[in-house]
Amino acid sequence: MNICNTKNTIMNISIAIHGGAGTILASKMTNELEANYRKGLQDALNIGYDILKQGGSSLDAVEASVKSMEDFPLFNAGKGSVFNNKGAHEMDASIMYGKTLEAGAVSSVSNIKNPIVLAKTIMQKSEHVFLCKEGAEEFAKLNGIEFENDAYFYNDTRYQQWQEIKDSDTFQLDHTDNKHDKKFGTVGAVALDKEGNLSAATSTGGMTNKKFGRVGDTPMIGAGTYANNNTCAVSCTGHGELFIRSVVAYDISCLMEYKGMSLSEACKFVVHDKLIKIGGEGGIIAIDKNANICLDFNSEGMYRASVDKDGKEFIAIYKN
Amino acid sequence: MNICNTKNTIMNISIAIHGGAGTILASKMTNELEANYRKGLQDALNIGYDILKQGGSSLDAVEASVKSMEDFPLFNAGKGSVFNNKGAHEMDASIMYGKTLEAGAVSSVSNIKNPIVLAKTIMQKSEHVFLCKEGAEEFAKLNGIEFENDAYFYNDTRYQQWQEIKDSDTFQLDHTDNKHDKKFGTVGAVALDKEGNLSAATSTGGMTNKKFGRVGDTPMIGAGTYANNNTCAVSCTGHGELFIRSVVAYDISCLMEYKGMSLSEACKFVVHDKLIKIGGEGGIIAIDKNANICLDFNSEGMYRASVDKDGKEFIAIYKN
């Protein structure tokens, strides 16, 4: 990345991504699986960062990074989405552009290859922000969004995870061998482009065996996703119900705008104080208008990666 | 109301409700219709205020007031819900309790007599905050929520409004004879009880001829509804897309908590400055922890009513 260093410093671009937070322990990971996760993060990071380096918009960069993770089967979004209690895949996504405060969100859609592309299309081509279920799929068809059949979303591991709990009242936040583990399967990206525009994007396949048309924080503007050029761009991953009640993403923005906190102060306060107090486990990725990056979580681990304004790359999974 | 004055002052209880904002002009209203609207407001105000006077919780009060407006056919919520582009009624609602920050929300449900009751039941009896469509209806059935058939929701006026535009790409925010008029059909309530607990509730039948499973700000915690004992309770009515992008309800709370604004300063800034700048028409009702009330809107009118901490009642429709 050194070749780009000087240019990047001038351009002041940066990007951060996540592939979910939760009980992610090195002791339970094989070398091969860890290498796979790192590859998924690396690929998603590269595709978004390349767009920024070439002078592209943060909106295109976060879309591309999230799309890459939606196509990567280990992350719970797009192709890797978990099974709900009907044996189906219902996905949510949202995107926001900090320059205009425009936003697009979609919930509970099936057979959409890349929900984040649909969310961006809703933002750009509809008069609405939030579309759901069959209506959103109808809009997707009319707008040339790519569909995939059920076989595309089928995955033996995910299916077994569902089979193990499908006759119970249990639901799981993500894939895990231990039912007491919590993994919050969501992917997200935040970026700052050379024009100084911030964007955020988030996508999820929800919870294994989820019932009753449950929707989490991922498609909620202000909760799971928020971007504003005056403050920051934020994408969340965690126990969605608590993130909705805490309006996490917009809270970080407000703490900066109204209370004068720095990005890291605001993220620390929300993730390690406010969320902890109401039992909200998970994490956030955020970038401010000066290209500062924050990757913060109160769980055991978070799949995360970033490239800062000096072109320095960072990829990590566990706490330390 | 004088009998209660002394007691109320000690109890410091208050309530405010709205039945939607928009292009509501005295010149286009008959005396009879205006009297009907006032009756709808009066009934909803009484039922919620009576609960507070008897020492009941703000949560029960806002639920009861909104339920009353859902049952009143002139308001676009519950029984009075408009037709979507499929000729169906799809309703959204949410509720939040400021003491615990617990919340419940439901979107795109049909045949539920009182969506606000379902939202409260989701908050109290599920592990989730937000349920949608068939899944939410399934949860409703399992929890004894009252259903009504399509005939209950049928209304000649609403049907004609839909017929006039159903073959066009137009959608309308509410009932109106003039397609250039805008009315934001939503109902809501906010209240403070004698224990000092704040609650907010909002419910809507959406937009006439709405397509693609569009969801507005009503079921979005932080956008259409928010309550926090440290600051205020807020219920919104307006152009939902702009209210989502502005995270209106939580913004008012943050301006108070982080910037030290009073309730009226925060409401004025959001409704008459921030929303105006992005073209967001509509209004809000809010109560703070000291029982101050704010009923503010940037449209021509807003169906609104309140009882303040001195027991003083207020009902109004137009700007002046």
XYZ file of C-alpha atoms in Angstrom:
640
model
C 0.000 0.000 0.000
C 3.060 2.217 0.289
C 2.951 3.264 -3.313
C -0.273 5.026 -2.648
C 0.713 6.602 0.611
C 1.529 10.116 -0.499
C -1.457 10.297 -2.787
C -3.782 8.946 -0.134
C -2.662 11.403 2.471
C -3.520 14.204 0.102
C -6.810 12.593 -0.871
C -7.712 11.885 2.783
C -9.703 8.813 1.891
C -10.447 5.947 4.251
C -12.647 2.877 4.587
C -13.666 0.415 7.290
C -15.677 -2.795 7.086
C -17.098 -5.399 9.453
C -18.371 -8.950 9.068
C -20.235 -9.207 12.369
C -19.419 -9.250 16.088
C -20.008 -11.696 18.940
C -18.451 -14.643 20.720
C -15.570 -15.136 18.312
C -12.729 -16.937 20.078
C -9.350 -17.960 18.691
C -9.645 -21.200 20.679
C -12.622 -22.264 18.581
C -11.218 -21.266 15.205
C -9.184 -23.456 12.839
C -6.322 -21.928 10.904
C -8.128 -22.663 7.664
C -11.376 -21.014 8.765
C -9.549 -17.984 10.072
C -7.681 -17.646 6.804
C -11.002 -17.834 4.982
C -12.553 -15.089 7.085
C -9.473 -12.927 6.561
C -9.715 -13.483 2.815
C -13.364 -12.396 2.884
C -12.426 -9.229 4.734
C -9.386 -8.559 2.519
C -11.363 -8.911 -0.707
C -14.156 -6.640 0.546
C -11.657 -4.074 1.782
C -9.735 -4.048 -1.504
C -12.763 -3.577 -3.717
C -14.071 -0.610 -1.730
C -10.671 0.991 -1.252
C -9.834 0.663 -4.945
C -12.936 2.686 -5.778
C -11.867 5.429 -3.356
C -8.292 5.418 -4.704
C -9.593 5.852 -8.233
C -11.553 8.911 -7.086
C -14.913 7.125 -6.849
C -17.629 8.010 -4.356
C -17.900 6.647 -0.833
C -21.426 5.517 -1.753
C -20.073 3.241 -4.500
C -17.256 2.069 -2.220
C -19.478 0.965 0.678
C -21.899 -0.690 -1.734
C -19.061 -2.620 -3.384
C -17.513 -3.740 -0.081
C -20.845 -4.904 1.319
C -21.707 -6.613 -1.977
C -18.414 -8.514 -1.781
C -19.272 -9.725 1.742
C -22.825 -10.601 0.643
C -21.261 -12.870 -1.997
C -18.905 -14.504 0.541
C -20.652 -17.499 2.158
C -19.068 -17.255 5.622
C -20.756 -13.949 6.419
C -24.455 -13.881 7.342
C -25.692 -11.655 4.529
C -26.621 -12.307 0.896
C -25.410 -15.770 -0.157
C -24.412 -16.726 3.387
C -27.748 -15.780 4.975
C -29.069 -18.046 7.727
C -32.398 -19.925 7.608
C -35.456 -18.451 9.313
C -38.071 -20.667 11.009
C -39.807 -21.322 7.674
C -36.573 -22.543 6.124
C -36.321 -19.387 4.046
C -33.750 -16.615 3.784
C -35.046 -13.159 4.617
C -32.566 -10.361 4.254
C -32.367 -6.702 5.312
C -30.040 -3.914 4.189
C -29.663 -0.149 4.248
C -27.400 2.563 2.863
C -27.029 6.289 3.552
C -25.162 9.087 1.784
C -23.817 11.743 4.137
C -23.682 14.543 1.569
C -27.443 14.658 0.978
C -28.760 12.574 3.887
C -30.450 10.399 1.259
C -31.081 6.840 2.373
C -32.444 3.543 1.112
C -33.484 0.491 3.090
C -35.065 -2.879 2.458
C -36.352 -5.512 4.826
C -37.421 -9.150 4.694
C -36.634 -9.785 1.031
C -35.924 -13.228 -0.394
C -33.967 -14.339 -3.472
C -32.319 -10.962 -3.950
C -28.643 -11.675 -4.701
C -27.407 -8.408 -3.215
C -29.815 -6.617 -0.874
C -27.389 -3.684 -0.594
C -27.719 -3.030 -4.344
C -31.495 -3.000 -3.902
C -31.219 -0.577 -0.963
C -29.076 1.773 -3.067
C -31.532 1.515 -5.970
C -34.451 2.350 -3.643
C -32.494 5.406 -2.499
C -31.688 6.533 -6.020
C -34.733 5.512 -8.053
C -37.780 5.526 -5.756
C -39.514 8.286 -3.870
C -39.230 6.186 -0.733
C -36.618 5.230 1.835
C -37.902 1.903 3.151
C -39.546 -0.931 1.196
C -40.327 -4.403 2.523
C -41.085 -7.971 1.450
C -43.000 -8.743 -1.773
C -43.412 -5.041 -2.561
C -39.675 -4.530 -2.389
C -39.134 -7.619 -4.571
C -41.606 -6.222 -7.127
C -39.665 -2.937 -7.162
C -36.443 -4.972 -7.561
C -37.817 -6.807 -10.613
C -38.913 -3.563 -12.262
C -35.458 -2.117 -11.714
C -33.380 -4.998 -13.046
C -32.029 -6.138 -9.681
C -30.361 -9.584 -9.811
C -32.327 -12.495 -8.342
C -31.031 -15.942 -7.365
C -32.950 -19.163 -6.717
C -33.059 -20.888 -3.332
C -30.211 -23.215 -4.278
C -27.842 -20.243 -4.479
C -28.538 -19.427 -0.827
C -28.395 -23.062 0.356
C -25.505 -23.966 2.620
C -25.084 -27.244 4.514
C -23.685 -25.635 7.649
C -26.464 -23.044 7.851
C -29.051 -25.755 7.217
C -27.683 -27.900 10.056
C -27.701 -24.857 12.371
C -31.367 -24.391 11.590
C -32.231 -28.113 11.917
C -30.737 -28.198 15.402
C -33.102 -25.562 16.754
C -36.024 -25.422 14.366
C -38.429 -27.310 16.617
C -37.603 -25.163 19.610
C -38.524 -21.620 20.493
C -34.870 -20.726 20.277
C -33.497 -18.323 17.756
C -29.852 -17.599 17.140
C -28.215 -14.431 16.118
C -25.783 -16.230 13.888
C -23.994 -19.461 13.149
C -22.323 -21.024 16.130
C -21.671 -24.510 17.459
C -22.535 -23.474 20.962
C -26.068 -22.272 21.541
C -24.847 -20.077 24.359
C -22.469 -18.285 22.053
C -23.748 -15.171 20.430
C -22.677 -14.087 16.995
C -24.267 -11.117 15.351
C -24.240 -11.875 11.678
C -24.187 -8.624 9.831
C -21.809 -7.016 7.375
C -21.164 -3.334 6.902
C -18.911 -0.654 5.478
C -18.234 3.044 6.036
C -16.088 5.266 3.837
C -14.862 8.806 3.197
C -14.113 9.775 -0.401
C -11.810 12.439 -1.845
C -14.718 14.875 -2.123
C -15.207 14.664 1.639
C -18.444 12.683 1.357
C -19.223 10.013 3.947
C -21.359 6.909 3.356
C -22.481 3.905 5.385
C -23.979 0.546 4.376
C -25.158 -2.520 6.326
C -26.629 -5.898 5.299
C -27.783 -9.027 7.131
C -29.426 -12.418 6.777
C -31.013 -12.051 10.207
C -31.193 -14.717 12.896
C -31.313 -18.528 12.469
C -34.875 -19.769 13.105
C -36.231 -16.225 13.494
C -39.999 -16.011 13.621
C -42.831 -13.588 13.180
C -41.220 -11.402 10.514
C -38.680 -10.061 13.004
C -36.612 -7.154 11.687
C -33.476 -5.945 13.461
C -31.516 -2.693 13.362
C -29.809 -3.287 10.009
C -32.435 -1.587 7.792
C -33.272 1.105 10.363
C -31.734 4.446 9.411
C -30.312 5.932 12.624
C -30.096 2.563 14.395
C -27.962 0.221 12.237
C -26.784 2.715 9.620
C -26.225 6.484 9.496
C -24.076 8.935 7.530
C -23.799 12.709 7.700
C -20.952 14.757 6.211
C -21.038 17.045 9.260
C -20.153 14.237 11.635
C -19.553 10.619 10.684
C -20.669 7.426 8.961
C -21.592 4.441 11.145
C -22.508 0.779 10.510
C -23.525 -1.462 13.407
C -23.538 -5.164 14.228
C -25.051 -6.537 17.384
C -28.199 -7.500 19.225
C -30.524 -5.534 16.930
C -33.325 -4.961 19.423
C -30.998 -3.096 21.787
C -29.432 -1.164 18.921
C -32.892 -0.023 17.756
C -33.910 1.103 21.249
C -30.609 2.984 21.586
C -30.720 4.513 18.070
C -27.008 3.692 18.089
C -25.733 5.051 14.766
C -27.451 8.438 15.053
C -26.530 8.663 18.735
C -22.836 8.619 17.815
C -23.466 11.392 15.285
C -25.407 13.486 17.841
C -22.728 13.098 20.525
C -20.243 14.553 18.042
C -22.490 17.298 16.665
C -24.247 18.434 19.841
C -21.828 17.504 22.616
C -18.561 18.092 20.791
C -17.176 14.600 21.369
C -14.533 13.194 19.037
C -15.446 10.113 16.993
C -13.544 7.806 19.341
C -15.083 9.398 22.448
C -18.583 9.076 21.028
C -18.086 5.448 19.937
C -16.533 4.504 23.266
C -19.369 6.099 25.234
C -22.084 4.392 23.184
C -20.470 0.937 22.878
C -18.860 0.597 26.318
C -21.245 2.596 28.499
C -24.732 3.199 27.086
C -25.120 -0.156 25.305
C -23.594 -2.125 28.179
C -26.113 -0.560 30.581
C -29.073 -1.961 28.664
C -27.380 -5.260 27.805
C -26.654 -4.413 24.180
C -23.838 -6.605 22.891
C -22.126 -5.891 19.594
C -19.988 -3.328 17.849
C -19.708 -0.504 15.356
C -17.437 0.746 12.629
C -17.263 4.483 12.005
C -15.345 7.117 10.055
C -15.520 10.869 10.659
C -15.187 13.739 8.208
C -11.449 13.973 8.953
C -10.921 10.311 7.999
C -10.459 9.117 11.568
C -11.539 5.497 11.943
C -13.114 3.749 14.913
C -13.675 -0.028 15.153
C -15.210 -0.633 18.563
C -17.105 -3.550 20.155
C -18.060 -4.874 23.564
C -18.232 -8.561 22.526
C -15.428 -11.113 22.317
C -14.580 -10.309 18.760
C -15.579 -8.548 15.559
C -14.534 -9.388 12.004
C -13.137 -6.029 10.939
C -10.745 -4.301 8.580
C -9.794 -0.794 7.511
C -7.452 1.364 5.482
C -6.695 4.702 7.105
C -5.852 8.060 5.523
C -2.142 7.154 5.440
C -2.942 4.012 3.481
C -2.253 1.769 6.493
C -4.206 -1.464 6.366
C -5.621 -3.267 9.402
C -7.412 -6.623 9.582
C -8.458 -8.291 12.848
C -10.938 -10.741 14.318
C -10.368 -11.085 18.073
C -10.287 -8.566 20.885
C -6.524 -8.301 21.215
C -61.494 20.331 34.554
C -61.117 22.710 37.477
C -61.948 20.083 40.052
C -58.819 18.282 39.166
C -56.573 21.286 38.955
C -54.945 21.141 42.346
C -54.523 17.415 42.195
C -53.098 17.528 38.689
C -50.618 20.189 39.545
C -49.325 17.957 42.293
C -49.415 14.897 40.065
C -47.695 16.774 37.223
C -49.394 14.673 34.572
C -49.945 15.749 30.978
C -50.907 14.348 27.596
C -50.861 15.462 23.970
C -52.281 13.809 20.861
C -52.301 14.402 17.115
C -54.451 13.178 14.229
C -52.108 14.125 11.391
C -50.717 17.291 9.813
C -50.801 18.814 6.332
C -52.789 21.143 4.114
C -55.738 21.535 6.463
C -57.556 24.770 5.660
C -60.616 26.246 7.361
C -61.828 27.370 3.925
C -62.175 23.753 2.815
C -63.809 22.441 5.982
C -67.549 22.243 6.708
C -68.786 22.972 10.214
C -70.025 19.424 10.524
C -66.735 17.859 9.468
C -64.775 20.121 11.771
C -67.054 19.193 14.672
C -66.462 15.534 13.859
C -62.713 15.922 13.884
C -62.902 17.807 17.186
C -65.011 15.026 18.657
C -62.433 12.445 17.562
C -59.697 14.452 19.235
C -61.753 15.116 22.364
C -62.636 11.447 22.849
C -59.041 10.328 22.386
C -57.788 13.021 24.742
C -60.316 12.121 27.449
C -59.603 8.417 27.441
C -55.857 8.883 27.804
C -56.114 11.693 30.339
C -58.569 9.720 32.472
C -56.003 6.934 32.776
C -53.362 9.422 33.919
C -55.764 11.063 36.399
C -56.529 7.689 37.913
C -52.829 7.117 38.456
C -52.375 4.846 35.445
C -49.186 4.615 33.400
C -48.301 6.843 30.475
C -47.847 3.654 28.447
C -51.490 2.688 28.963
C -52.592 6.295 28.343
C -50.878 6.680 24.963
C -52.071 3.243 23.892
C -55.677 4.123 24.812
C -55.610 7.511 23.064
C -54.134 6.071 19.879
C -56.577 3.129 19.995
C -59.437 5.618 20.207
C -58.175 7.421 17.092
C -57.607 4.098 15.305
C -61.299 3.351 15.902
C -62.386 6.783 14.597
C -62.898 6.607 10.807
C -61.794 10.152 9.940
C -58.196 9.532 10.980
C -55.896 7.525 8.709
C -55.071 4.702 11.125
C -56.868 1.512 12.131
C -60.469 1.601 10.870
C -59.904 4.774 8.838
C -56.812 3.480 7.016
C -56.463 4.403 3.347
C -56.249 1.905 0.460
C -52.858 0.913 -0.940
C -52.344 0.181 -4.662
C -53.606 -3.382 -4.222
C -56.834 -2.164 -2.636
C -55.695 -3.393 0.759
C -55.078 -1.677 4.088
C -51.539 -1.981 5.412
C -50.903 -0.415 8.777
C -47.853 0.516 10.843
C -47.530 1.442 14.522
C -44.973 1.807 17.291
C -44.804 2.525 20.999
C -41.959 3.315 23.420
C -41.712 3.473 27.201
C -39.308 6.123 28.478
C -38.611 4.456 31.823
C -36.995 1.342 30.359
C -36.415 2.380 26.733
C -38.450 -0.690 25.782
C -40.170 -0.415 22.415
C -42.503 -2.320 20.122
C -43.222 -1.730 16.456
C -45.186 -3.355 13.679
C -45.283 -2.682 9.958
C -47.442 -3.600 6.990
C -50.108 -5.573 8.858
C -53.640 -6.095 7.578
C -56.906 -6.847 9.384
C -55.512 -5.941 12.801
C -58.188 -3.812 14.500
C -55.692 -1.853 16.605
C -52.080 -1.954 15.420
C -51.004 0.037 18.504
C -52.217 -2.785 20.755
C -50.140 -5.203 18.690
C -47.086 -2.924 18.963
C -47.463 -2.814 22.752
C -47.887 -6.602 22.890
C -44.723 -7.075 20.799
C -42.911 -4.833 23.289
C -44.216 -6.687 26.312
C -44.472 -10.308 25.163
C -41.851 -10.905 22.484
C -38.073 -10.790 22.547
C -38.192 -8.461 19.577
C -38.885 -4.812 18.844
C -40.001 -4.861 15.227
C -42.218 -7.433 13.479
C -43.682 -7.132 9.986
C -46.409 -8.475 7.704
C -47.616 -12.096 7.925
C -45.146 -12.898 10.690
C -46.517 -10.067 12.814
C -50.075 -11.237 12.080
C -49.116 -14.770 13.167
C -47.723 -13.356 16.422
C -50.940 -11.340 16.812
C -53.099 -14.464 16.476
C -51.044 -16.364 19.041
C -51.419 -13.458 21.462
C -55.158 -12.927 21.193
C -54.995 -9.640 19.291
C -58.341 -8.583 17.796
C -58.767 -9.029 14.030
C -61.419 -7.463 11.776
C -62.459 -8.435 8.258
C -61.974 -6.188 5.223
C -65.527 -4.822 5.521
C -64.643 -3.202 8.855
C -61.905 -1.159 7.153
C -64.028 -0.294 4.085
C -64.981 3.351 3.690
C -66.621 4.934 0.623
C -64.603 8.129 0.778
C -61.287 6.315 1.103
C -62.288 3.974 -1.745
C -63.100 6.901 -4.040
C -59.786 8.545 -3.163
C -58.035 5.355 -4.237
C -60.139 4.903 -7.412
C -59.213 8.399 -8.566
C -55.498 7.678 -8.622
C -55.144 3.917 -8.716
C -54.235 3.725 -12.405
C -51.642 6.437 -12.079
C -48.198 6.425 -10.567
C -49.424 8.912 -8.015
C -49.604 8.182 -4.341
C -51.159 10.405 -1.724
C -50.157 10.902 1.820
C -53.762 11.082 2.948
C -57.329 11.786 1.992
C -57.840 15.026 0.137
C -59.999 16.340 -2.685
C -57.125 18.207 -4.183
C -54.199 16.158 -5.389
C -51.879 19.056 -4.708
C -52.892 19.119 -1.084
C -50.793 17.110 1.279
C -52.194 15.510 4.376
C -50.062 13.255 6.508
C -52.431 10.718 7.932
C -50.993 9.525 11.177
C -52.220 9.543 14.759
C -50.109 9.736 17.877
C -49.971 10.409 21.590
C -47.361 11.326 24.198
C -47.891 11.389 27.952
C -46.248 11.865 31.337
C -47.675 9.928 34.277
C -47.584 10.618 38.004
C -44.549 8.351 38.406
C -42.608 10.602 36.035
C -42.607 8.062 33.234
C -42.871 9.265 29.636
C -44.366 7.267 26.738
C -44.992 7.832 23.035
C -47.177 6.002 20.505
C -47.845 6.459 16.779
C -50.071 4.641 14.236
C -50.865 5.045 10.544
C -52.709 3.587 7.570
C -49.969 4.821 5.238
C -50.498 6.517 1.880
C -53.370 6.082 -0.600
C -52.226 3.935 -3.548
C -48.824 3.284 -1.967
C -46.745 0.671 -3.751
C -43.837 -1.664 -3.221
C -44.378 -2.297 0.483
C -43.400 1.254 1.368
C -42.968 1.877 5.084
C -42.757 5.394 6.540
C -41.416 6.774 9.798
C -44.331 5.655 12.011
C -42.900 2.252 13.059
C -39.300 3.480 13.161
C -38.095 3.965 16.738
C -36.156 7.242 16.779
C -37.814 8.577 13.624
C -41.604 8.594 14.188
C -41.666 7.658 17.876
C -39.287 8.039 20.813
C -39.528 8.246 24.608
C -36.852 8.616 27.271
C -37.493 9.649 30.878
C -34.306 11.748 30.817
C -35.593 13.977 28.049
C -38.970 13.712 26.343
C -41.578 11.665 24.503
C -42.200 12.472 20.812
C -44.707 11.329 18.165
C -44.394 12.571 14.578
C -46.662 13.082 11.579
C -45.362 14.168 8.229
C -43.609 13.177 5.043
C -42.201 9.928 6.455
C -39.176 9.636 4.176
C -37.822 12.983 5.360
C -38.587 12.138 8.992
C -36.641 8.859 8.674
C -33.618 10.567 7.115
C -33.716 13.213 9.875
C -34.293 10.700 12.721
C -36.695 13.386 13.981
C -37.967 12.023 17.300
C -34.554 11.024 18.640
C -33.028 14.248 17.315
C -35.305 16.270 19.590
C -34.251 14.104 22.534
C -30.539 14.510 21.683
C -30.805 18.292 21.308
C -32.184 18.390 24.856
C -29.782 15.862 26.381
C -26.550 16.795 24.631
C -27.021 20.446 23.699
C -29.114 21.549 26.689
C -32.015 22.895 24.637
C -35.461 23.174 26.199
C -38.239 21.040 24.699
C -39.690 23.998 22.797
C -36.263 25.082 21.505
C -35.474 21.561 20.309
C -38.873 21.120 18.618
C -38.676 24.538 16.961
C -35.171 23.883 15.640
C -36.089 20.484 14.198
C -39.519 21.380 12.763
C -38.863 24.929 11.520
C -35.186 24.771 10.588
C -33.733 21.298 10.030
C -36.831 19.708 8.452
C -37.587 22.776 6.321
C -34.054 22.676 4.893
C -34.559 19.176 3.480
C -38.183 19.743 2.475
C -39.723 17.772 5.318
C -43.308 18.873 5.878
C -45.245 17.827 8.960
C -45.301 18.191 12.696
C -44.612 16.697 16.097
C -46.150 16.456 19.534
C -43.853 16.194 22.538
C -43.845 16.257 26.331
C -40.757 16.608 28.513
C -40.056 15.179 31.962
C -41.341 18.403 33.568
C -44.712 18.066 31.802
C -44.051 20.845 29.315
C -45.952 20.293 26.081
C -44.984 21.194 22.531
C -47.307 20.887 19.508
C -45.330 22.159 16.543
C -45.722 21.850 12.767
C -44.538 23.512 9.566
C -47.620 22.612 7.490
C -50.936 24.457 7.197
C -52.518 22.615 10.070
C -52.339 19.700 12.461
C -55.185 17.956 14.271
C -53.980 18.278 17.845
C -55.051 18.390 21.469
C -53.523 18.378 24.917
C -54.102 18.693 28.644
C -51.251 20.399 30.469
C -50.029 19.947 34.047
C -52.527 22.550 35.284
C -55.375 20.586 33.746
C -55.827 23.132 30.962
C -57.285 21.597 27.825
C -56.398 22.652 24.283
C -57.864 21.443 20.966
C -56.958 22.943 17.584
C -56.794 22.154 13.885
C -55.480 25.175 11.961
C -52.311 27.205 12.255
C -53.826 30.141 14.140
